[in-house]
Amino acid sequence: MSGLPLGAIHATRTEPLRVLEEIKRLAVEQLGAIPSGLYTPIEHALNESAIRAGIPGARRTELASLLTLRQHSATYVMRFRQQVAQGFDDFRALRIRHRGDLPMGLVAENQLEFHLSGQRLAEAIGQRYSKPLEMMEGRLEALATALDVPASSNPIGAGRLAGAFIETYRDAELTESLRPMVFRQYEQELARVLGDLYGRVNTLLATAGYGIAAPRVKPALAPQAERVPAPAPGGTGYGEGSASDADILAEFDQLRDMLHVWREGLIQGEPLNAEHAPQRTLPPRRELRVDEVLSVASLLQSEPPDVFARALAGTGMLGNAIRDHLSDGARRLGINPDQTRLSEAGEDAIDLVAMLFESLFNTHSLLDRARRLYARLVLPYVKVALTDQSLFASREHPARRLLDSITEACEGNSAATPQDRELLERAAAVAQRIVADYNEDIAIFEVAHVELDALLTQQRRRVELQEERAAKAAYGRERLADARGKADEIVRHRLGAQPLTQSVADFLAMPWRHHLVQTLLREGQEAERHAEALTLGDALVVVDEFASENRGRQVADRLLVLQSAIVQCLASSGLDDSASEHGLAGLVRSLAWPDAARRTHALAPVQPPHDDETGEERKLWLAGGTATVPHDPAVADRMRRLLPGDWVRISDSQAEAVAAKVAWVSPLTSRLLLVNRRGIRVLVASAEELAALAGEGRLTVSAERTPFDEAMREVRHQLGRVAGQR
């Protein structure tokens, strides 16, 4: 957020002109330098294109036009900043003409394509940022009403940004080939800042009181008789109208009952073991009201989360850390912890949030760098759990969706690439925004989720491409293995069918085998070239037989016919013309001697090139590495029914768990490719091998597709295990 002390949403709104000026400042600050960043990437692209073309002086016209743009860069930056600022004047109705929007009407013929490109750009921006723009439109309408001006176009909307760009470069000399490159680079530069800008503007408007706050519902953890929420006005309440959410709410009631038994240390009338007791037994004291707990949590919310980070690191139970921290905060507010205690609702909120966060770290590959990020969110989520029951009852709850997005951004993210680092930084910024701005209005979670999800959408596209590359690589390896197997079978049959000279046997076992593999891979088993390759091998076997019978004339005639095919076969193994001719000469010399030694031959095993699927990957996951490992056939059948998009949770030999998605099923071997949330291959394995891992307790098929759901399922299992021990 900016330095403007707007605070949280209150009954009165911040003065509207002040809010608009702050948005204008943010927009000019973040967008103003975009024109100056266009030229270097385009220059690199033009130079690379010229190098690939291999034509000296290629793209000279475009580079000259680009140089002209560079020389006037300061002018374009100033003009663009003026266009951005003018949008806010138009919003206040200070100008009659909206020149920043895409102009309508007649334009010069040489400018028509320029304006069409601008319209396509506006459509692309509007589509990519549809959610934050839609949210912003409603809030700007409320701001316009407060300013007592007619509702106008969004000053930083899609059409306005495209129009500002057109107005900035209206007199620029752009060649037909350079124009789309400039527009494309402008779109890419916008993508670097718009997600953050739109998120900050939406947050600023929401926290200043412009926009409809989400309806407040009864406390999430109220007594049993009060758990069914009343319908929200207009039918917009979270969790309303969904049978599945009703089932979740009923299941949540059961979970609370298990939690109460767990916390009291009584299961079927018997005390729990000491290590299972979640907290100290407290003497009767006054119950703290929900608003008192919220006040304490709000006081502590902005403080460093070190105590929670240490608890998540395994040094202590997070629930106890939360209680102790709230107790210290209560003292600061003049509430004596020795005379007060948490209500059952407060205890439930703390325990469920603590177990939720602990479960996220247990069930997802969250690295150390993410721990402090999650620690910051502990108290905000305790506050949500105290005031909004739909956090645990509705899959569409904004705080729930935000936590899913943050986990998606952080899981397995070691910041190895610039994109991964950007994702971590954005997730950390979103978490910090929640800490700074959340004051019991969940609209801030919605805004933060939209902002982070805009970047995640780009990440998901990269992950999809990574998955496609992993699938293509796995399929390529399988096709190669299949081709090698078929070629080996063909060669083995020829070598063992009749006695052959050593030179012919060597030719069949090496260059001819390699040639067969190449034709199988490139052309297929039914192709004409593969048939020609088979004919060559069979013909050489016949020539060797003629040579053994001293039929020199037929040998010479056949070799003359086969000469071209033999040279091509040798060349396909990587030999140049000279080496191919030398190999042919050696073959001819050996066939010139009818008394040369002949025998049947066995195909020596060929060591395939090192494959990352065969070494460390197998050692990491599989003990057997073959489809004959002991397994339950019924479980193997279940694994065969997995489809691309299904998720499993798998543990390596060091008990490190990772969420893995089925990205591809081989049409050749039916093996399954598993990738992590970054699209990186985890394992390629058969259904039998996956069944073996499941039998060892190292693989579970996850029906839950979101981290929140999966973490809550683990919480239920945890409580169930404790119950089962008694």
XYZ file of C-alpha atoms in Angstrom:
726
model
C 0.000 0.000 0.000
C 1.034 3.615 -0.401
C 1.845 5.921 2.414
C -1.676 7.365 2.475
C -3.070 6.612 5.971
C -6.466 5.445 4.833
C -6.866 2.797 7.492
C -9.530 0.111 7.297
C -13.153 0.326 6.212
C -15.240 2.315 8.640
C -18.738 3.685 8.635
C -17.468 6.925 7.045
C -15.460 7.043 3.859
C -12.167 8.747 3.192
C -12.582 12.026 1.277
C -13.046 10.945 -2.373
C -10.813 13.523 -4.067
C -7.972 12.510 -1.811
C -8.473 8.867 -2.787
C -8.551 9.708 -6.499
C -5.344 11.738 -6.226
C -3.616 8.840 -4.477
C -4.694 6.450 -7.240
C -3.448 8.963 -9.815
C -0.092 9.168 -8.046
C 0.234 5.384 -7.998
C -0.722 5.070 -11.668
C 1.668 7.737 -12.924
C 4.441 6.355 -10.727
C 4.097 2.733 -11.892
C 3.096 3.299 -15.518
C 5.016 6.436 -16.383
C 8.357 4.820 -17.259
C 6.927 2.097 -19.513
C 7.787 3.770 -22.863
C 11.478 3.954 -21.967
C 11.548 0.181 -21.413
C 10.254 -0.748 -24.862
C 13.295 -0.307 -27.014
C 16.050 -2.592 -25.675
C 14.033 -5.863 -25.871
C 12.860 -4.992 -29.387
C 16.434 -4.200 -30.476
C 17.622 -7.563 -29.146
C 14.798 -9.349 -30.971
C 15.642 -7.592 -34.248
C 19.340 -8.415 -33.957
C 18.623 -12.057 -33.172
C 16.276 -12.235 -36.155
C 18.998 -10.859 -38.422
C 21.510 -13.384 -37.080
C 19.124 -16.289 -37.618
C 18.400 -15.105 -41.164
C 22.133 -15.007 -41.900
C 21.667 -11.903 -44.043
C 24.029 -8.962 -43.306
C 22.068 -5.766 -42.905
C 18.753 -7.522 -42.351
C 16.190 -5.564 -40.297
C 18.127 -2.354 -41.013
C 14.952 -0.372 -41.670
C 13.337 -1.456 -38.407
C 16.520 -0.730 -36.418
C 16.713 2.766 -37.926
C 13.076 3.414 -36.999
C 13.754 2.118 -33.496
C 16.765 4.441 -33.175
C 14.507 7.377 -34.000
C 12.133 6.321 -31.228
C 15.043 6.109 -28.783
C 16.181 9.619 -29.674
C 12.751 10.979 -28.746
C 12.316 8.731 -25.692
C 12.047 11.599 -23.204
C 9.292 13.198 -25.255
C 7.304 9.952 -25.413
C 7.694 9.328 -21.668
C 6.424 12.835 -20.884
C 3.538 12.485 -23.328
C 2.554 9.077 -21.928
C 2.600 10.338 -18.327
C 0.395 13.233 -19.401
C -2.023 10.794 -21.022
C -2.219 8.700 -17.841
C -2.770 11.787 -15.689
C -5.353 13.136 -18.144
C -7.463 10.031 -17.596
C -8.054 11.123 -14.013
C -9.011 14.640 -15.105
C -11.530 13.074 -17.482
C -12.853 10.939 -14.636
C -13.527 14.116 -12.639
C -15.280 15.569 -15.720
C -12.713 18.368 -15.941
C -12.425 17.813 -19.680
C -15.142 17.317 -22.268
C -13.182 15.236 -24.728
C -11.833 11.848 -23.721
C -8.828 11.696 -26.020
C -7.207 8.955 -23.985
C -9.845 6.404 -24.961
C -9.604 4.641 -28.293
C -10.812 7.251 -30.802
C -13.873 6.509 -32.871
C -14.621 7.789 -36.343
C -12.563 8.295 -39.478
C -8.791 7.936 -39.354
C -6.161 8.174 -42.043
C -5.599 4.985 -44.005
C -1.996 4.686 -42.854
C -3.193 4.943 -39.242
C -5.981 2.386 -39.514
C -3.784 -0.616 -38.690
C -2.310 1.356 -35.790
C -5.763 1.835 -34.267
C -6.779 -1.761 -34.955
C -3.663 -2.891 -33.103
C -4.730 -0.653 -30.234
C -8.161 -2.250 -30.138
C -6.623 -5.735 -30.059
C -4.367 -4.585 -27.254
C -7.340 -3.273 -25.269
C -9.139 -6.596 -25.708
C -6.070 -8.518 -24.525
C -5.683 -6.350 -21.411
C -9.378 -6.543 -20.627
C -9.398 -10.313 -20.934
C -6.272 -10.889 -18.853
C -7.348 -8.608 -16.000
C -11.110 -9.066 -16.227
C -11.604 -9.857 -12.542
C -9.694 -6.933 -10.991
C -11.095 -4.565 -13.622
C -14.658 -5.664 -12.923
C -14.066 -5.160 -9.220
C -12.517 -1.752 -9.849
C -15.411 -0.591 -12.039
C -17.915 -0.976 -9.209
C -15.683 0.811 -6.730
C -14.898 3.664 -9.121
C -18.612 4.073 -9.696
C -19.056 4.519 -5.942
C -16.169 7.009 -5.975
C -17.755 8.948 -8.857
C -21.011 9.127 -6.911
C -19.152 10.513 -3.898
C -17.482 13.105 -6.167
C -20.917 14.004 -7.565
C -19.763 13.497 -11.155
C -21.183 11.230 -13.863
C -19.732 7.742 -13.962
C -16.876 7.749 -16.460
C -14.457 5.277 -17.981
C -11.818 3.710 -15.766
C -8.779 6.031 -15.996
C -6.455 3.026 -15.965
C -8.770 0.576 -17.716
C -7.928 -1.474 -20.795
C -9.292 0.981 -23.359
C -7.713 3.932 -21.612
C -4.233 2.361 -21.514
C -4.448 1.361 -25.169
C -5.649 4.856 -26.080
C -2.851 6.488 -24.091
C -0.324 4.437 -26.030
C -1.859 5.421 -29.394
C -1.911 9.097 -28.432
C 1.705 8.923 -27.284
C 2.998 7.449 -30.534
C 0.464 9.058 -32.902
C 3.184 10.809 -34.952
C 5.864 8.102 -34.711
C 7.283 6.623 -37.909
C 6.699 2.883 -37.386
C 7.241 0.362 -40.160
C 4.619 -2.320 -40.718
C 6.906 -4.990 -39.269
C 7.974 -2.858 -36.275
C 4.447 -1.801 -35.250
C 3.307 -5.221 -33.912
C 6.595 -5.615 -32.066
C 6.091 -2.281 -30.299
C 2.520 -3.143 -29.329
C 3.541 -6.607 -28.144
C 6.376 -5.199 -26.028
C 4.027 -2.584 -24.558
C 1.655 -5.373 -23.539
C 4.534 -7.267 -21.923
C 5.693 -4.187 -20.041
C 2.139 -3.604 -18.819
C 1.979 -7.201 -17.600
C 4.921 -6.472 -15.304
C 3.060 -3.794 -13.381
C -0.698 -4.063 -13.929
C -1.304 -6.982 -11.566
C 0.312 -5.102 -8.688
C -1.199 -1.742 -9.680
C -4.749 -3.067 -9.996
C -4.402 -4.927 -6.710
C -3.163 -1.826 -4.894
C -5.881 0.369 -6.380
C -8.609 -2.112 -5.475
C -7.207 -2.363 -1.963
C -7.006 1.390 -1.621
C -10.614 1.829 -2.748
C -11.858 -0.992 -0.515
C -10.045 0.176 2.600
C -11.200 3.744 1.959
C -14.812 2.540 1.995
C -15.670 2.549 -1.721
C -17.330 -0.668 -2.760
C -19.738 -3.111 -1.161
C -18.182 -4.962 1.727
C -18.872 -8.673 1.966
C -21.836 -9.432 4.230
C -20.983 -10.191 7.817
C -22.249 -13.494 9.177
C -22.504 -14.982 12.593
C -19.314 -16.103 14.311
C -17.876 -19.225 12.737
C -17.455 -20.962 16.008
C -20.670 -20.031 17.779
C -22.508 -22.588 19.950
C -24.127 -25.545 18.214
C -27.612 -24.077 18.063
C -26.371 -20.966 16.261
C -24.253 -22.577 13.572
C -26.658 -22.347 10.634
C -26.049 -18.955 8.978
C -28.952 -16.766 7.972
C -29.183 -16.048 4.241
C -27.305 -12.900 3.306
C -29.225 -10.033 1.693
C -29.544 -10.503 -2.028
C -28.437 -14.092 -1.842
C -24.714 -13.292 -1.907
C -23.617 -14.823 1.358
C -20.744 -17.277 1.280
C -21.777 -20.897 1.517
C -25.403 -20.234 0.584
C -27.340 -22.474 -1.744
C -24.715 -25.208 -2.122
C -25.543 -28.743 -1.107
C -21.867 -29.615 -1.069
C -21.137 -26.688 1.232
C -23.997 -27.859 3.482
C -22.289 -31.254 3.633
C -19.023 -29.553 4.483
C -20.732 -27.583 7.245
C -22.195 -30.781 8.722
C -18.777 -32.434 8.495
C -17.287 -29.368 10.153
C -19.703 -29.772 13.068
C -18.429 -33.314 13.511
C -14.881 -32.025 13.336
C -15.610 -29.545 16.130
C -17.018 -32.327 18.276
C -13.822 -34.368 17.734
C -11.798 -31.254 18.522
C -13.640 -30.728 21.803
C -13.003 -34.305 22.864
C -9.358 -33.972 21.861
C -8.931 -30.715 23.753
C -10.620 -31.912 26.896
C -8.424 -34.987 26.832
C -11.379 -37.371 27.012
C -12.179 -40.051 24.472
C -14.821 -42.517 25.598
C -14.399 -41.278 29.161
C -10.646 -41.903 29.355
C -7.878 -39.276 29.567
C -5.505 -38.796 26.649
C -1.820 -39.454 26.961
C 0.045 -36.352 28.052
C 1.713 -35.869 24.679
C -1.703 -35.616 23.031
C -3.065 -32.939 25.365
C -3.289 -29.703 23.418
C -3.132 -27.170 26.259
C -2.895 -26.603 29.967
C -5.984 -27.125 32.119
C -7.210 -23.702 33.183
C -9.260 -22.879 36.290
C -12.695 -21.279 35.813
C -12.307 -17.649 34.750
C -14.319 -15.059 32.870
C -14.679 -15.873 29.184
C -13.221 -13.288 26.845
C -15.706 -11.835 24.410
C -15.000 -12.243 20.702
C -14.448 -8.479 20.312
C -11.869 -8.565 23.115
C -9.913 -11.342 21.413
C -10.135 -9.455 18.126
C -8.761 -6.327 19.778
C -5.818 -8.244 21.177
C -5.129 -9.954 17.854
C -5.334 -6.633 16.020
C -2.813 -5.140 18.423
C -0.360 -7.964 17.726
C -1.099 -8.413 14.023
C 1.572 -6.041 12.727
C 4.319 -7.257 15.069
C 7.119 -9.592 13.871
C 5.815 -13.179 13.639
C 8.965 -14.836 14.970
C 7.140 -16.833 17.639
C 4.839 -18.408 15.056
C 7.683 -19.041 12.613
C 9.565 -20.960 15.310
C 6.451 -22.996 16.116
C 5.980 -23.883 12.426
C 9.631 -24.931 12.330
C 8.775 -27.679 14.816
C 10.087 -26.080 18.019
C 6.645 -25.991 19.607
C 2.933 -26.405 18.989
C 1.513 -23.484 17.083
C -1.715 -23.502 19.121
C 0.179 -22.956 22.370
C 2.302 -20.256 20.733
C -0.868 -18.413 19.648
C -2.401 -18.648 23.128
C 0.769 -17.432 24.845
C 1.138 -14.547 22.408
C -2.503 -13.499 22.859
C -2.047 -13.700 26.624
C 0.890 -11.290 26.435
C -1.142 -8.974 24.225
C -4.058 -9.061 26.639
C -1.816 -7.822 29.444
C -0.810 -4.855 27.293
C -4.493 -3.943 26.879
C -5.094 -4.197 30.602
C -6.858 -7.573 30.489
C -5.557 -9.858 33.235
C -5.023 -13.352 31.745
C -5.115 -14.824 35.227
C -8.741 -13.765 35.555
C -9.958 -14.463 32.038
C -9.970 -17.350 29.633
C -10.817 -18.039 26.036
C -14.324 -19.124 25.211
C -14.951 -22.447 23.533
C -15.342 -20.558 20.240
C -11.967 -18.883 20.781
C -10.304 -22.171 21.624
C -11.767 -23.773 18.505
C -10.593 -20.922 16.280
C -7.047 -21.102 17.607
C -6.778 -24.886 17.447
C -8.261 -25.189 13.960
C -6.115 -22.420 12.488
C -3.017 -23.830 14.204
C -3.690 -27.351 12.961
C -4.535 -26.002 9.501
C -1.194 -24.190 9.182
C 0.769 -27.090 10.672
C -0.947 -29.468 8.268
C -0.084 -27.255 5.288
C 3.587 -27.587 6.212
C 3.241 -31.324 6.782
C 1.390 -32.107 3.561
C 2.948 -29.628 1.145
C 6.515 -29.052 0.092
C 6.838 -25.631 1.714
C 10.451 -24.578 2.047
C 12.014 -22.624 4.901
C 11.750 -19.301 3.080
C 7.934 -19.626 3.134
C 7.701 -20.109 6.898
C 7.820 -16.454 7.860
C 5.246 -15.628 5.174
C 2.759 -18.079 6.693
C 3.636 -16.953 10.211
C 2.488 -13.419 9.307
C -0.929 -14.782 8.357
C -1.606 -16.711 11.565
C -3.342 -13.942 13.511
C -5.377 -12.615 10.551
C -6.722 -16.122 9.988
C -7.502 -16.543 13.690
C -9.554 -13.348 13.410
C -11.345 -14.649 10.319
C -12.117 -17.954 12.065
C -13.579 -16.048 15.027
C -15.899 -13.883 12.943
C -16.814 -15.808 9.793
C -17.968 -19.427 9.896
C -17.807 -19.788 6.127
C -13.994 -19.961 6.264
C -14.366 -23.677 7.009
C -17.727 -24.156 5.281
C -17.342 -22.542 1.853
C -14.769 -23.379 -0.776
C -15.349 -19.926 -2.302
C -14.415 -18.003 0.832
C -11.892 -15.287 -0.149
C -9.517 -16.052 2.735
C -9.607 -19.731 1.832
C -8.925 -19.034 -1.843
C -6.083 -16.680 -0.947
C -4.422 -19.325 1.221
C -4.736 -21.801 -1.663
C -3.104 -19.299 -4.026
C -0.279 -18.534 -1.608
C 0.378 -22.246 -1.157
C 0.355 -22.750 -4.920
C 2.912 -19.955 -5.234
C 5.168 -21.268 -2.461
C 4.990 -25.052 -2.729
C 8.278 -26.439 -4.012
C 9.402 -22.925 -4.964
C 13.132 -22.612 -4.375
C 13.342 -19.296 -6.280
C 15.523 -20.970 -8.885
C 14.221 -18.809 -11.762
C 13.338 -15.120 -12.044
C 9.677 -16.093 -12.458
C 9.741 -18.183 -9.268
C 11.431 -15.367 -7.371
C 8.807 -12.913 -8.603
C 6.073 -15.298 -7.474
C 7.552 -15.589 -3.969
C 8.000 -11.848 -3.705
C 4.412 -11.233 -4.797
C 3.093 -13.809 -2.292
C 5.123 -12.158 0.476
C 3.805 -8.726 -0.526
C 0.233 -10.029 -0.505
C 0.717 -11.506 2.961
C 2.148 -8.228 4.202
C -0.823 -6.372 2.722
C -3.221 -8.615 4.661
C -1.297 -7.869 7.851
C -1.344 -4.130 7.173
C -4.922 -3.717 5.964
C -7.127 -6.502 7.355
C -9.515 -5.151 9.956
C -12.371 -7.669 10.032
C -13.531 -6.983 6.462
C -12.801 -9.976 4.241
C -12.909 -7.859 1.066
C -9.150 -7.369 1.459
C -8.661 -11.125 1.031
C -10.620 -11.027 -2.217
C -8.522 -8.158 -3.550
C -5.278 -9.875 -2.532
C -6.391 -13.141 -4.117
C -7.223 -11.449 -7.420
C -3.821 -9.754 -7.468
C -1.860 -12.917 -6.750
C -4.005 -15.042 -9.043
C -3.211 -12.722 -11.972
C 0.467 -13.646 -11.614
C -0.351 -17.285 -10.936
C -2.261 -17.421 -14.218
C 0.962 -16.624 -16.026
C 2.770 -19.198 -13.880
C 0.174 -21.833 -14.741
C 0.778 -21.220 -18.442
C 4.510 -21.762 -17.885
C 3.755 -24.894 -15.864
C 1.551 -26.221 -18.666
C 4.390 -25.692 -21.133
C 6.803 -27.382 -18.726
C 4.425 -30.324 -18.388
C 4.152 -30.579 -22.163
C 7.943 -30.599 -22.467
C 8.222 -33.272 -19.774
C 5.571 -35.386 -21.505
C 7.248 -34.993 -24.895
C 10.618 -35.911 -23.391
C 9.172 -38.989 -21.680
C 7.354 -40.014 -24.841
C 10.515 -39.485 -26.879
C 12.467 -41.755 -24.536
C 9.778 -44.410 -24.714
C 9.623 -44.269 -28.500
C 13.398 -44.567 -28.608
C 13.349 -47.552 -26.254
C 10.563 -49.136 -28.308
C 12.478 -48.580 -31.561
C 15.651 -50.005 -30.024
C 13.772 -53.077 -28.830
C 12.255 -53.739 -32.248
C 15.588 -53.145 -33.991
C 17.363 -55.507 -31.580
C 14.827 -58.233 -32.280
C 15.328 -57.836 -36.057
C 19.132 -57.818 -35.819
C 19.234 -60.719 -33.368
C 17.205 -62.850 -35.784
C 19.524 -62.070 -38.726
C 22.688 -62.709 -36.757
C 21.524 -66.071 -35.505
C 19.820 -67.375 -38.643
C 22.958 -68.473 -40.538
C 26.771 -68.227 -40.325
C 28.116 -64.804 -41.294
C 31.545 -63.228 -41.684
C 32.610 -60.972 -38.848
C 32.474 -57.828 -41.025
C 28.894 -58.454 -42.137
C 27.861 -59.315 -38.568
C 29.506 -56.110 -37.308
C 27.735 -54.073 -40.000
C 24.367 -55.538 -39.036
C 24.972 -55.157 -35.300
C 26.063 -51.513 -35.420
C 25.386 -49.209 -38.388
C 22.445 -51.241 -39.716
C 20.874 -51.507 -36.245
C 21.271 -47.740 -35.775
C 19.744 -47.162 -39.229
C 16.755 -49.330 -38.303
C 16.221 -47.340 -35.100
C 16.292 -44.076 -37.053
C 13.766 -45.231 -39.660
C 11.451 -46.592 -36.984
C 11.563 -43.298 -35.087
C 11.221 -41.005 -38.078
C 9.078 -42.977 -40.474
C 7.388 -45.752 -38.516
C 7.255 -49.513 -38.921
C 5.013 -49.400 -42.008
C 7.031 -46.787 -43.888
C 8.775 -47.421 -47.195
C 12.176 -46.320 -45.866
C 11.959 -48.871 -43.076
C 11.122 -51.558 -45.628
C 14.154 -50.466 -47.670
C 16.355 -50.706 -44.575
C 15.118 -54.265 -43.939
C 15.801 -55.139 -47.581
C 19.385 -53.902 -47.223
C 20.107 -56.159 -44.258
C 18.504 -59.188 -45.850
C 20.406 -58.527 -49.102
C 23.737 -58.422 -47.251
C 22.978 -61.773 -45.641
C 22.328 -63.204 -49.132
C 25.555 -61.631 -50.483
C 27.532 -63.229 -47.636
C 25.970 -66.590 -48.538
C 26.944 -66.090 -52.230
C 30.482 -65.254 -51.144
C 30.722 -68.462 -49.108
C 29.737 -70.369 -52.251
C 32.452 -68.580 -54.298
C 29.897 -66.941 -56.568
C 32.041 -63.887 -57.207
C 30.073 -62.491 -60.151
C 26.781 -62.394 -58.188
C 28.576 -60.911 -55.170
C 30.001 -58.087 -57.262
C 26.690 -57.413 -58.988
C 24.761 -57.317 -55.723
C 27.310 -55.042 -54.033
C 27.142 -52.590 -56.946
C 23.364 -52.442 -56.539
C 23.657 -52.052 -52.733
C 26.517 -49.542 -52.754
C 24.368 -46.426 -52.436
C 22.177 -47.943 -49.717
C 25.232 -49.121 -47.734
C 26.827 -45.666 -47.891
C 23.561 -44.029 -46.769
C 23.287 -46.512 -43.904
C 26.836 -45.721 -42.765
C 26.175 -41.979 -43.124
C 23.100 -42.224 -40.873
C 25.461 -43.361 -38.100
C 27.282 -40.054 -38.321
C 30.109 -41.031 -40.691
C 31.193 -38.554 -43.347
C 31.568 -39.481 -47.015
C 35.194 -40.536 -46.655
C 34.541 -42.738 -43.647
C 31.462 -44.242 -45.327
C 33.482 -45.120 -48.436
C 36.174 -46.637 -46.238
C 33.600 -48.764 -44.424
C 32.166 -49.965 -47.725
C 35.626 -50.904 -48.950
C 36.278 -52.981 -45.828
C 32.974 -54.803 -46.311
C 33.816 -55.558 -49.954
C 37.276 -56.893 -49.015
C 35.875 -59.306 -46.466
C 33.335 -60.670 -48.951
C 36.050 -61.308 -51.545
C 37.283 -64.339 -49.617
C 35.017 -67.346 -49.799
C 37.051 -69.225 -47.195
C 36.754 -66.486 -44.559
C 35.594 -67.756 -41.169
C 31.829 -67.698 -40.700
C 29.639 -68.423 -37.697
C 26.355 -67.464 -36.115
C 26.514 -64.435 -33.839
C 24.712 -63.180 -30.755
C 23.795 -59.528 -30.428
C 25.907 -57.960 -27.715
C 23.878 -55.907 -25.251
C 23.956 -52.223 -26.178
C 24.335 -49.830 -23.259
C 21.789 -47.015 -23.798
C 22.842 -43.416 -23.107
C 22.399 -42.255 -19.546
C 18.803 -41.300 -18.881
C 17.822 -39.191 -15.883
C 14.866 -41.540 -15.456
C 17.222 -44.466 -14.720
C 19.630 -43.342 -12.014
C 18.877 -40.923 -9.278
C 15.158 -40.785 -9.956
C 14.719 -44.525 -9.445
C 16.925 -44.528 -6.365
C 14.870 -41.696 -4.953
C 11.477 -43.316 -5.386
C 11.539 -46.990 -6.320
C 13.308 -49.937 -4.769
C 12.582 -52.408 -7.563
C 12.330 -50.301 -10.665
C 10.316 -52.872 -12.620
C 6.689 -53.769 -13.050
C 7.298 -57.042 -11.186
C 7.610 -55.417 -7.748
C 5.239 -56.866 -5.151
C 1.935 -55.047 -5.296
C -1.787 -55.389 -4.735
C -3.498 -55.974 -8.122
C -6.603 -54.115 -6.939
C -4.502 -51.073 -6.051
C -2.743 -51.321 -9.426
C -6.152 -51.270 -11.126
C -6.980 -48.121 -9.164
C -3.732 -46.546 -10.380
C -4.579 -47.414 -13.988
C -7.773 -45.412 -13.646
C -5.854 -42.238 -12.819
C -6.260 -39.580 -15.491
C -4.213 -36.514 -16.430
C -5.033 -33.816 -13.890
C -5.459 -36.221 -10.944
C -3.280 -35.524 -7.909
C -1.392 -37.882 -5.629
C 0.875 -37.322 -2.664
C 4.117 -39.247 -2.822
C 7.036 -39.599 -0.385
C 10.602 -40.332 -1.445
C 12.973 -42.737 0.288
C 13.831 -39.980 2.790
C 10.130 -39.514 3.702
C 9.995 -36.112 1.998
C 6.441 -35.679 0.679
C 5.469 -33.821 -2.468
C 2.182 -33.228 -4.261
C 2.341 -34.688 -7.767
C -0.069 -34.442 -10.673
C -0.627 -37.015 -13.386
C 0.446 -34.993 -16.412
C 0.462 -37.705 -19.077
C -0.239 -41.408 -19.604
C 1.963 -43.147 -22.157
C 0.110 -44.589 -25.161
C 2.983 -47.061 -25.587
C 3.534 -48.439 -22.092
C 0.633 -46.974 -20.062
C 3.187 -45.570 -17.623
C 2.194 -42.382 -15.796
C 4.191 -39.156 -15.749
C 3.988 -37.368 -12.392
C 5.003 -33.705 -12.118
C 5.109 -31.283 -9.208
C 3.339 -27.923 -9.002
C 6.152 -26.317 -11.004
C 5.595 -28.761 -13.873
C 8.918 -30.526 -13.201
C 8.964 -34.289 -13.587
C 8.873 -36.216 -10.316
C 8.584 -39.779 -11.588
C 7.562 -41.886 -14.572
C 6.223 -45.193 -13.275
C 3.903 -48.043 -14.116
C 0.625 -48.649 -12.306
C 2.263 -51.641 -10.603
C 5.129 -49.507 -9.311
C 2.722 -46.886 -7.984
C 0.729 -49.655 -6.306
C 3.930 -50.859 -4.641
C 4.581 -47.346 -3.319
C 1.001 -47.177 -2.057
C 1.489 -50.512 -0.291
C 4.500 -49.050 1.512
C 2.395 -46.118 2.660
C 4.371 -43.700 0.495
C 1.640 -42.784 -1.986
C -1.937 -41.696 -1.507
C -4.425 -40.681 -4.169
C -5.707 -37.233 -3.272
C -9.331 -36.469 -4.059
C -8.829 -32.890 -2.855
C -7.638 -30.413 -5.446
C -6.910 -27.454 -3.180
C -4.293 -27.172 -0.417
C -6.884 -25.930 2.092
C -9.118 -28.969 1.548
C -6.197 -31.351 1.721
C -4.857 -29.738 4.892
C -8.261 -29.994 6.563
C -8.488 -33.637 5.556
C -5.147 -34.189 7.257
C -6.480 -32.417 10.364
C -9.412 -34.830 10.443
C -7.054 -37.773 10.072
C -4.867 -36.422 12.844
C -7.784 -36.152 15.255
C -9.004 -39.578 14.159
C -5.601 -41.167 14.817
C -5.503 -39.718 18.311
C -8.991 -41.070 18.932
C -8.038 -44.471 17.595
C -5.098 -44.781 19.982
C -7.479 -44.891 22.909
